[in-house]
């Protein structure tokens, strides 16, 4: 808990610490050399929560950075808001992209959105989103959605020689539409210039095949997955595959997505 006046706050951990899956600090991220010499790798921060922590219903959602296969990656968590027990946790990595400065939000229907910056030796720093659906014991996330492609390389070294990147990232639910989220991340818009990208990300759970459009093919995709005991089809999120999941999906499908 944090108590006291702003000028002299007191922080206590009387409630103890929450154990989460093991992770390590993220490495720096490569970027391509565009029109000149190779610039320094992007500093990806550390393992602290870099984006807002969101409470949605009885859950708290949070995310930070880690290292997977030698690249910066994303760790995400869902905590019980009352006991602080870990309800779900996982990681997101990519075979070529370094992913950093993530942020997360969710809605009460089990839709989860993560926004971040990312780059590689061939991809300038760009902004990405991952759209997920909570089902059974995990969250099933989409492949990265490119929100804004970077167009140049970047270097602005601090006093310690680090090529610092913006420690700012946020994903917020739209207060008037539970199917929309606002993602705010940074990208390289010109030589040594960063800009902030604001993107509206729409989720549609009935778009089961993640084609971007709700179509009859989604019904067939869902049914095939259901009869193959795919845990993604736990649509009522009760940790069991039952006929009620089919009705929950069809109800969502015919209600549509605004």
Rosetta silent file (secondary structure, phi, psi, omega in degrees, C-alpha in Angstrom):
SEQUENCE: XXXXXXXXXXXXXXXXXXXXXXXXXXXXXXXXXXXXXXXXXXXXXXXXXXXXXXXXXXXXXXXXXXXXXXXXXXXXXXXXXXXXXXXXXXXXXXXXXXXXXXXXXXXXXXXXXXXXXXXXXXXXXXXXXXXXXXXXXXXXXXXXXXXXXXXXXXXXXXXXXXXXXXXXXXXXXXXXXXXXXXXXXXXXXXXXXXXXXXXXXXXXXXXXXXXXXXXXXXXXXXXXXXXXXXXXXXXXXXXXXXXXXXXXXXXXXXXXXX
SCORE:     score description
SCORE:     0.000 S_00000001
   1 L     0.000  154.841  179.509    0.000    0.000    0.000 S_00000001
   2 E  -120.667  118.508 -177.230    1.033    3.603   -0.573 S_00000001
   3 E  -131.476  172.743  176.358    0.132    6.104    2.114 S_00000001
   4 L    96.526  179.078 -179.393    1.177    9.518    3.331 S_00000001
   5 L   -77.742  154.540  178.906    1.585   12.925    1.746 S_00000001
   6 H   -54.891  -33.602 -177.952    2.956   13.301   -1.823 S_00000001
   7 H   -74.825  -19.990 -179.317    6.100   14.922   -0.439 S_00000001
   8 H  -147.724   64.962 -177.378    6.811   11.968    1.859 S_00000001
   9 L   -70.923  156.358  177.700    4.931    8.821    0.820 S_00000001
  10 E  -122.141  124.704 -178.689    5.265    5.528    2.666 S_00000001
  11 E  -111.292  126.161  179.256    5.278    2.273    0.723 S_00000001
  12 L  -126.790  150.092  178.427    4.674   -1.023    2.526 S_00000001
  13 L  -120.971   43.623 -177.438    4.503   -4.620    1.324 S_00000001
  14 L   -61.171  -27.420 -179.929    2.768   -6.083    4.359 S_00000001
  15 L   -77.803   -4.943  179.480    0.591   -8.175    2.078 S_00000001
  16 L    89.792 -173.595 -178.773    3.627   -9.952    0.651 S_00000001
  17 L  -113.524  155.344 -179.840    4.698  -10.477   -2.933 S_00000001
  18 L  -101.655  124.744  178.274    2.946  -12.304   -5.780 S_00000001
  19 L   -78.874  130.240  178.141    4.884  -15.101   -7.477 S_00000001
  20 L  -125.367  164.996  178.478    4.736  -14.994  -11.285 S_00000001
  21 L   -54.996  145.335 -177.771    6.381  -17.180  -13.954 S_00000001
  22 L   -61.921  145.391  177.554   10.147  -16.698  -14.176 S_00000001
  23 L  -155.131  168.641  179.246   11.472  -14.167  -16.678 S_00000001
  24 L  -130.473  165.210 -175.817   14.626  -12.168  -17.455 S_00000001
  25 L   -65.173  144.915 -178.245   15.360   -8.588  -18.478 S_00000001
  26 L   -74.358  142.837  174.513   14.782   -7.691  -22.142 S_00000001
  27 L   -80.349  169.799  174.657   17.785   -7.124  -24.424 S_00000001
  28 L   -65.839  160.608 -175.018   18.117   -4.085  -26.682 S_00000001
  29 E  -110.166  134.165  177.970   16.262   -4.219  -29.988 S_00000001
  30 L   -72.017  161.750  172.990   17.874   -4.034  -33.436 S_00000001
  31 L  -146.837  156.025 -179.374   16.797   -1.606  -36.129 S_00000001
  32 L   -77.058  154.268  171.820   17.817   -1.289  -39.788 S_00000001
  33 L   -87.319  121.671 -176.767   20.381    1.205  -41.047 S_00000001
  34 L  -119.578  109.994  174.765   18.572    3.545  -43.432 S_00000001
  35 L    72.004   23.372 -179.257   20.621    5.864  -45.589 S_00000001
  36 L   174.985 -161.914 -178.940   23.745    5.809  -43.455 S_00000001
  37 L   -68.205  156.256  177.712   25.758    4.076  -40.751 S_00000001
  38 L   -65.052  129.027  178.164   24.172    1.592  -38.401 S_00000001
  39 L   -92.182  167.558 -176.814   22.699    3.317  -35.351 S_00000001
  40 L   -63.493  151.144  173.689   22.592    1.972  -31.812 S_00000001
  41 L   -60.176  156.011  178.617   20.075   -0.654  -30.813 S_00000001
  42 E   -78.330  130.109  174.357   16.882    0.585  -29.167 S_00000001
  43 E   -74.228  125.001 -173.757   16.890    0.453  -25.373 S_00000001
  44 L  -100.620   13.151  177.116   13.827   -1.580  -24.381 S_00000001
  45 L    82.612 -142.587 -177.525   13.679   -0.612  -20.719 S_00000001
  46 L  -143.918 -156.919 -173.268   13.480   -3.231  -18.001 S_00000001
  47 L   -93.158    5.528  176.963   11.006   -5.576  -16.321 S_00000001
  48 L   -72.492  155.789  175.384    8.907   -2.931  -14.562 S_00000001
  49 L   -64.846  116.252 -177.970    5.318   -2.369  -15.650 S_00000001
  50 L   -93.245  -16.946  179.220    5.705    0.296  -18.332 S_00000001
  51 L  -116.272  171.094  179.538    2.007    0.775  -19.080 S_00000001
  52 L   -60.299  147.745  171.898   -1.052    1.318  -16.898 S_00000001
  53 L   -94.593  127.801 -174.486   -2.386   -1.576  -14.833 S_00000001
  54 E  -110.738  134.863  171.114   -6.113   -2.021  -15.524 S_00000001
  55 E   -99.848  126.610  178.640   -8.814   -3.377  -13.272 S_00000001
  56 E  -129.939  110.593 -175.971  -11.707   -4.953  -15.159 S_00000001
  57 L    60.696 -125.319 -179.454  -14.414   -6.452  -12.998 S_00000001
  58 L   -94.268   16.231 -176.468  -12.712   -8.745  -10.520 S_00000001
  59 E  -124.276  151.863  171.288   -9.398   -8.871  -12.393 S_00000001
  60 E  -116.374  126.865 -179.518   -6.275   -6.750  -12.694 S_00000001
  61 E  -107.938  136.742 -179.263   -4.425   -6.920  -16.022 S_00000001
  62 E  -148.909  160.834  179.232   -0.746   -5.987  -16.355 S_00000001
  63 E  -151.638  152.098  174.862    2.168   -6.474  -18.721 S_00000001
  64 E  -148.745 -174.376 -176.847    5.922   -5.973  -18.847 S_00000001
  65 E  -105.335  154.694  178.580    8.935   -6.895  -20.988 S_00000001
  66 E  -150.476 -173.063  178.024   11.182   -9.955  -20.861 S_00000001
  67 E  -119.421  126.429  175.975   13.695  -11.866  -22.966 S_00000001
  68 E  -135.021  124.172  178.981   12.706  -14.860  -25.102 S_00000001
  69 L    55.029   35.058  176.086   15.090  -16.481  -27.608 S_00000001
  70 L    79.869    8.225  178.666   17.411  -13.497  -27.364 S_00000001
  71 E  -125.192  152.563  175.008   14.749  -10.925  -28.276 S_00000001
  72 E   -65.575  134.319 -175.825   12.665   -8.530  -26.239 S_00000001
  73 E  -138.549 -178.171 -174.034    9.222  -10.052  -25.673 S_00000001
  74 E  -114.524  133.762  167.898    6.013   -9.473  -23.717 S_00000001
  75 E  -109.505  136.540  178.000    4.874  -10.978  -20.426 S_00000001
  76 E  -129.454  155.077 -174.940    1.207  -10.546  -19.484 S_00000001
  77 E  -143.294  145.935  168.289   -0.716  -11.271  -16.291 S_00000001
  78 E  -124.083  118.095 -179.009   -4.265  -11.473  -14.997 S_00000001
  79 E  -108.675  149.980  169.188   -4.529  -11.176  -11.194 S_00000001
  80 E   -70.178  125.451 -174.575   -7.494  -11.644   -8.892 S_00000001
  81 L   -68.806  -17.214 -178.783   -8.319   -8.115   -7.736 S_00000001
  82 L  -100.035  -42.879 -177.604   -9.158   -9.297   -4.217 S_00000001
  83 L  -100.471  -15.214 -177.024   -6.597  -12.021   -3.442 S_00000001
  84 L    66.504   13.157  174.849   -3.946  -10.951   -6.016 S_00000001
  85 L   -67.329  148.989  177.344   -3.537  -14.587   -7.028 S_00000001
  86 E   -76.946  116.633  178.426   -2.368  -15.146  -10.613 S_00000001
  87 E   -86.540  -43.611  177.026   -5.395  -16.261  -12.629 S_00000001
  88 E  -146.162  152.979  175.361   -3.669  -16.406  -16.010 S_00000001
  89 E  -159.354  152.732  179.742   -0.209  -15.505  -17.272 S_00000001
  90 E  -171.710 -173.135 -178.812    1.735  -15.954  -20.455 S_00000001
  91 E  -137.528  157.020  175.517    4.192  -14.509  -22.926 S_00000001
  92 E  -130.924  124.197  176.379    4.187  -13.231  -26.494 S_00000001
  93 L  -134.654  172.578 -177.448    7.280  -13.409  -28.679 S_00000001
  94 L  -140.993  146.084 -176.588    8.008  -13.283  -32.393 S_00000001
  95 L   -67.980  -19.956 -179.682   10.605  -15.096  -34.538 S_00000001
  96 L  -128.794  -28.454 -176.484   11.997  -11.860  -36.007 S_00000001
  97 L   -87.849  139.321  163.745   10.493   -8.885  -34.159 S_00000001
  98 E   -90.151  132.920 -176.526   11.641   -7.486  -30.844 S_00000001
  99 E  -116.291  130.428 -174.329    8.551   -6.336  -28.907 S_00000001
 100 E  -151.845  163.524 -174.933    8.835   -3.699  -26.194 S_00000001
 101 E    48.680   61.834  179.509    7.027   -1.178  -24.004 S_00000001
 102 E   -82.170  159.714  170.875    3.758   -3.152  -23.979 S_00000001
 103 E  -144.967  160.058 -170.113    0.462   -2.132  -22.413 S_00000001
 104 E  -142.914  151.604  169.423   -2.751   -4.087  -21.917 S_00000001
 105 E  -154.470  168.257 -176.958   -6.472   -3.724  -21.349 S_00000001
 106 E  -151.281  168.497  172.504   -9.526   -5.965  -21.398 S_00000001
 107 L  -121.433  175.940 -175.296  -13.300   -5.905  -21.260 S_00000001
 108 L   -74.636   -8.373  178.345  -15.774   -7.906  -19.205 S_00000001
 109 L   -87.750   -4.033  179.845  -16.473  -10.219  -22.166 S_00000001
 110 L    96.067    8.976  175.487  -12.965  -11.676  -22.071 S_00000001
 111 E   -85.515  137.157 -176.362  -11.462   -9.707  -24.954 S_00000001
 112 E  -130.636  136.212  178.530   -7.888   -8.571  -24.341 S_00000001
 113 E  -127.939  131.632  174.059   -5.755   -6.112  -26.350 S_00000001
 114 E  -117.786  131.966  174.066   -2.011   -5.524  -26.017 S_00000001
 115 E  -114.757  150.089 -179.777   -0.252   -2.649  -27.765 S_00000001
 116 E  -162.464  170.958  166.616    3.525   -2.235  -28.118 S_00000001
 117 E   -97.373  160.108  179.800    6.385   -0.951  -30.218 S_00000001
 118 E  -160.360  154.050  178.972    8.510   -3.380  -32.209 S_00000001
 119 E  -158.041  170.512  174.558   11.442   -3.542  -34.599 S_00000001
 120 L  -151.542 -175.641  179.130   13.953   -5.872  -36.245 S_00000001
 121 L   -68.361  -13.081  178.029   17.095   -5.636  -38.345 S_00000001
 122 L  -120.268   -6.702 -176.367   14.837   -5.004  -41.347 S_00000001
 123 L  -119.178  114.913  174.735   11.836   -3.285  -39.737 S_00000001
 124 L   -60.475  162.481 -177.181   12.078    0.281  -38.341 S_00000001
 125 L   -57.820  122.373 -175.323   10.379    0.884  -35.002 S_00000001
 126 E  -130.827  174.526  176.999    6.642    0.460  -35.600 S_00000001
 127 E  -111.598  143.878 -175.138    3.500    0.022  -33.513 S_00000001
 128 E  -137.174  160.788  172.096    1.651   -3.272  -33.140 S_00000001
 129 E  -136.199  150.840  172.207   -1.359   -4.767  -31.399 S_00000001
 130 E  -123.195  127.009 -179.772   -2.264   -8.287  -30.323 S_00000001
 131 E  -107.068  127.014 -175.580   -5.958   -9.123  -29.914 S_00000001
 132 E  -127.679  167.069  177.745   -6.807  -11.980  -27.587 S_00000001
 133 E  -133.122  120.708  177.986   -9.694  -13.939  -26.165 S_00000001
 134 E   -72.997  126.077  179.299   -9.621  -15.320  -22.615 S_00000001
 135 E  -153.332  136.116 -177.708  -10.681  -18.968  -22.608 S_00000001
 136 L    54.327 -127.404 -172.062  -10.011  -21.782  -20.161 S_00000001
 137 L   -96.016    5.857 -176.373   -6.674  -21.234  -18.442 S_00000001
 138 E  -144.325 -173.669  173.034   -5.068  -18.827  -20.901 S_00000001
 139 E  -121.478  128.410 -179.689   -5.606  -16.037  -23.436 S_00000001
 140 E   -96.621  112.426 -175.420   -5.318  -16.894  -27.116 S_00000001
 141 E   -99.310  152.005  176.005   -3.720  -13.976  -28.946 S_00000001
 142 L   -74.428  171.468  166.901   -3.666  -13.146  -32.633 S_00000001
 143 L   -65.134  163.145 -179.126   -0.543  -12.679  -34.709 S_00000001
 144 L   -62.177  134.593  175.260    0.818   -9.117  -34.491 S_00000001
 145 E   -99.947  118.280  179.212   -1.355   -6.496  -36.167 S_00000001
 146 E   -73.950  116.860 -179.205    0.758   -3.728  -37.716 S_00000001
 147 E   -92.982  -41.641  178.862   -0.852   -0.444  -36.676 S_00000001
 148 E  -150.818  118.442 -179.521    1.758    2.013  -37.968 S_00000001
 149 L   -79.463  134.046  172.487    4.916    1.124  -39.882 S_00000001
 150 L   -70.526  155.332 -173.781    8.102    3.005  -39.030 S_00000001
 151 L  -124.462   -2.639 -176.764    9.842    4.711  -41.935 S_00000001
 152 L  -155.701 -179.983  176.294   13.382    5.534  -40.732 S_00000001
 153 L   -99.082  171.519 -168.781   16.020    4.776  -38.109 S_00000001
 154 L  -145.426  137.578  171.676   16.417    6.514  -34.770 S_00000001
 155 L  -153.297  128.105  175.109   19.114    7.558  -32.346 S_00000001
 156 L  -151.415   83.946 -173.274   19.022    9.910  -29.361 S_00000001
 157 E   -71.766  140.310  175.460   21.610    8.739  -26.852 S_00000001
 158 L   -89.904 -173.230 -177.134   21.269    9.703  -23.204 S_00000001
 159 L   -64.449  -16.536  178.315   24.109   10.469  -20.800 S_00000001
 160 L   -99.678    6.429  179.281   24.722    6.746  -20.308 S_00000001
 161 L    81.257   12.536 -179.545   24.992    6.024  -24.020 S_00000001
 162 L   -89.949  138.822  175.870   21.599    4.335  -24.213 S_00000001
 163 E   -87.441   78.606 -172.913   19.403    4.824  -27.256 S_00000001
 164 E   -64.416  142.320  173.775   16.330    5.461  -25.136 S_00000001
 165 L  -114.775  164.251 -176.909   12.871    4.854  -26.526 S_00000001
 166 L   -62.084  126.762  178.783    9.628    6.271  -25.163 S_00000001
 167 L   -82.127   26.112 -170.907    8.647    4.640  -21.885 S_00000001
 168 L  -122.717  126.622  178.544    5.044    5.421  -22.731 S_00000001
 169 L  -157.949  141.296 -178.484    2.423    3.006  -23.991 S_00000001
 170 E  -152.514  142.452  168.166   -1.254    2.676  -23.222 S_00000001
 171 E  -128.014  125.542 -176.089   -4.313    0.670  -24.241 S_00000001
 172 E  -127.840  140.682  175.436   -7.639    1.951  -22.950 S_00000001
 173 E   -73.514  144.074  174.914  -11.193    0.644  -23.365 S_00000001
 174 E   -71.383  125.294 -175.915  -13.641    2.961  -25.070 S_00000001
 175 L   -66.571  -16.589 -177.259  -16.082    4.085  -22.354 S_00000001
 176 L  -109.425   -3.049 -177.225  -19.026    3.988  -24.767 S_00000001
 177 E  -150.718  108.904 -176.079  -18.259    0.771  -26.721 S_00000001
 178 E   -66.897  -15.288 -179.739  -16.935   -2.397  -25.077 S_00000001
 179 E   -92.604    6.005 -178.955  -15.745   -3.713  -28.456 S_00000001
 180 E  -124.009  139.472  177.113  -13.334   -0.826  -29.051 S_00000001
 181 E  -129.221  149.764  178.155   -9.943   -0.099  -27.519 S_00000001
 182 E  -111.239  118.014 -178.234   -7.603    2.868  -28.015 S_00000001
 183 E  -104.816  130.274 -178.609   -3.926    1.989  -28.425 S_00000001
 184 E  -126.265  110.798  179.529   -1.265    4.697  -28.003 S_00000001
 185 E  -140.621  172.679 -176.582    2.338    3.815  -28.885 S_00000001
 186 E  -109.611  149.573 -179.292    5.411    5.422  -30.478 S_00000001
 187 E  -145.192  165.718  179.822    6.989    4.877  -33.905 S_00000001
 188 E   -92.034  115.332 -176.068    9.780    6.413  -36.025 S_00000001
 189 E   -99.603  -15.678  178.220    8.254    8.915  -38.435 S_00000001
 190 E  -164.827  174.873 -177.833   11.492   10.451  -39.811 S_00000001
 191 L   -55.666  115.577  179.474   15.243   10.357  -39.275 S_00000001
 192 L    60.722   24.013  179.652   15.785   10.466  -35.471 S_00000001
 193 E  -122.195  128.150  173.353   12.166   11.595  -34.990 S_00000001
 194 E  -105.682  152.986  175.183    9.548    9.681  -33.048 S_00000001
 195 E  -133.832  163.884  179.271    5.805   10.253  -33.232 S_00000001
 196 E  -104.253  128.894  179.354    2.832    8.983  -31.267 S_00000001
 197 E  -105.746  127.310  174.622    0.285    6.776  -32.991 S_00000001
 198 E  -111.424  121.168 -175.389   -3.288    6.583  -31.667 S_00000001
 199 E  -128.692  135.629  171.789   -5.257    3.658  -33.104 S_00000001
 200 E   -88.768  118.458  179.542   -8.790    2.432  -32.514 S_00000001
 201 E  -106.043  119.069  179.468   -8.702   -1.359  -32.302 S_00000001
 202 E   -97.999  132.367  175.591  -12.062   -3.077  -32.719 S_00000001
 203 L  -105.891  146.702  178.355  -12.560   -6.564  -31.343 S_00000001
 204 L  -143.897   94.649 -178.045  -15.169   -8.973  -32.610 S_00000001
 205 L   -56.162  -27.309  179.950  -15.226  -12.346  -30.807 S_00000001
 206 L   -73.102  -14.370  174.265  -17.495  -13.752  -33.527 S_00000001
 207 L   -80.531   71.437 -168.983  -14.666  -13.232  -36.058 S_00000001
 208 L   -67.290  -34.154 -179.202  -13.315  -16.587  -34.960 S_00000001
 209 L   -86.923    5.283  176.151  -10.915  -17.098  -37.873 S_00000001
 210 L    57.044   37.329  178.262   -9.465  -13.562  -37.341 S_00000001
 211 L   -82.366  -11.734 -176.751  -10.080  -12.602  -40.970 S_00000001
 212 L    95.495   -4.933 -178.489  -11.186   -9.125  -39.947 S_00000001
 213 L  -140.083  138.321  176.541  -14.792   -9.738  -41.018 S_00000001
 214 L   -81.187  113.836 -174.915  -17.668  -11.642  -39.412 S_00000001
 215 L  -134.620  162.465  175.662  -18.700  -14.251  -41.990 S_00000001
 216 H   -55.804  -26.905  178.325  -20.508  -17.620  -42.056 S_00000001
 217 H   -59.581  -26.343  178.704  -17.060  -19.202  -42.347 S_00000001
 218 H   -67.018  -33.877  178.016  -16.538  -18.206  -38.713 S_00000001
 219 H   -64.605  -45.681  179.858  -19.390  -20.490  -37.652 S_00000001
 220 H   -66.168  -37.889  178.569  -17.821  -23.453  -39.427 S_00000001
 221 H   -63.808  -41.540  179.717  -14.389  -22.575  -38.010 S_00000001
 222 H   -65.138  -46.664 -177.996  -15.813  -22.414  -34.505 S_00000001
 223 H   -63.804  -41.724  177.367  -17.699  -25.715  -34.816 S_00000001
 224 H   -60.242  -41.959  179.627  -14.665  -27.523  -36.249 S_00000001
 225 H   -68.288  -38.997 -179.391  -12.570  -26.211  -33.368 S_00000001
 226 H   -61.731  -47.616 -177.292  -15.242  -27.098  -30.803 S_00000001
 227 H   -75.161  -10.654  171.618  -15.513  -30.731  -31.931 S_00000001
 228 L   -94.327    9.500  178.785  -11.714  -30.918  -31.935 S_00000001
 229 L    60.882   36.164  177.246  -11.814  -29.885  -28.235 S_00000001
 230 L   -72.907  122.526 -177.591  -10.020  -26.619  -28.942 S_00000001
 231 H   -63.556  -15.481  176.876   -9.962  -24.641  -25.650 S_00000001
 232 H   -63.965  -19.091 -177.083  -10.519  -21.401  -27.604 S_00000001
 233 H   -88.259    8.022  173.523  -14.163  -22.470  -27.941 S_00000001
 234 L   -76.106   74.497 -168.568  -14.813  -22.138  -24.205 S_00000001
 235 L   -76.411  -22.171  175.245  -16.943  -19.117  -25.052 S_00000001
 236 L   -93.422    2.787  169.544  -18.702  -18.831  -21.712 S_00000001
 237 L    57.952   44.775  178.762  -15.286  -18.975  -20.029 S_00000001
 238 L  -113.092   16.636  177.020  -16.163  -21.591  -17.399 S_00000001
 239 L    64.570   28.500  175.909  -13.135  -23.844  -18.065 S_00000001
 240 L  -151.542  139.646  176.881  -15.242  -26.559  -19.688 S_00000001
 241 L   -90.431  117.022 -176.299  -16.336  -27.240  -23.265 S_00000001
 242 L  -140.070  162.488  177.512  -20.091  -27.687  -23.282 S_00000001
 243 H   -53.893  -26.693  178.778  -22.999  -27.154  -25.717 S_00000001
 244 H   -59.972  -27.455  178.442  -23.597  -23.845  -23.937 S_00000001
 245 H   -66.261  -35.596  178.196  -20.407  -22.585  -25.608 S_00000001
 246 H   -64.311  -45.735  179.340  -21.985  -23.113  -29.041 S_00000001
 247 H   -64.870  -37.134  178.658  -25.032  -21.069  -28.037 S_00000001
 248 H   -63.792  -42.035  178.993  -22.799  -18.371  -26.537 S_00000001
 249 H   -65.909  -47.426 -177.904  -20.831  -18.109  -29.780 S_00000001
 250 H   -63.355  -37.196  176.836  -23.931  -18.060  -31.996 S_00000001
 251 H   -61.391  -43.247  178.223  -25.538  -15.404  -29.800 S_00000001
 252 H   -65.010  -40.432 -178.681  -22.404  -13.281  -30.188 S_00000001
 253 H   -63.149  -47.449 -175.572  -22.323  -13.915  -33.929 S_00000001
 254 H   -77.272  -20.231  172.144  -25.923  -12.879  -34.583 S_00000001
 255 H   -71.572  -26.188  178.454  -25.655   -9.841  -32.337 S_00000001
 256 L    79.312 -179.864  179.135  -22.846   -8.677  -34.622 S_00000001
 257 L  -129.622  127.178 -179.572  -19.999   -6.279  -33.880 S_00000001
 258 L   -80.406    0.000    0.000  -20.375   -2.529  -34.092 S_00000001
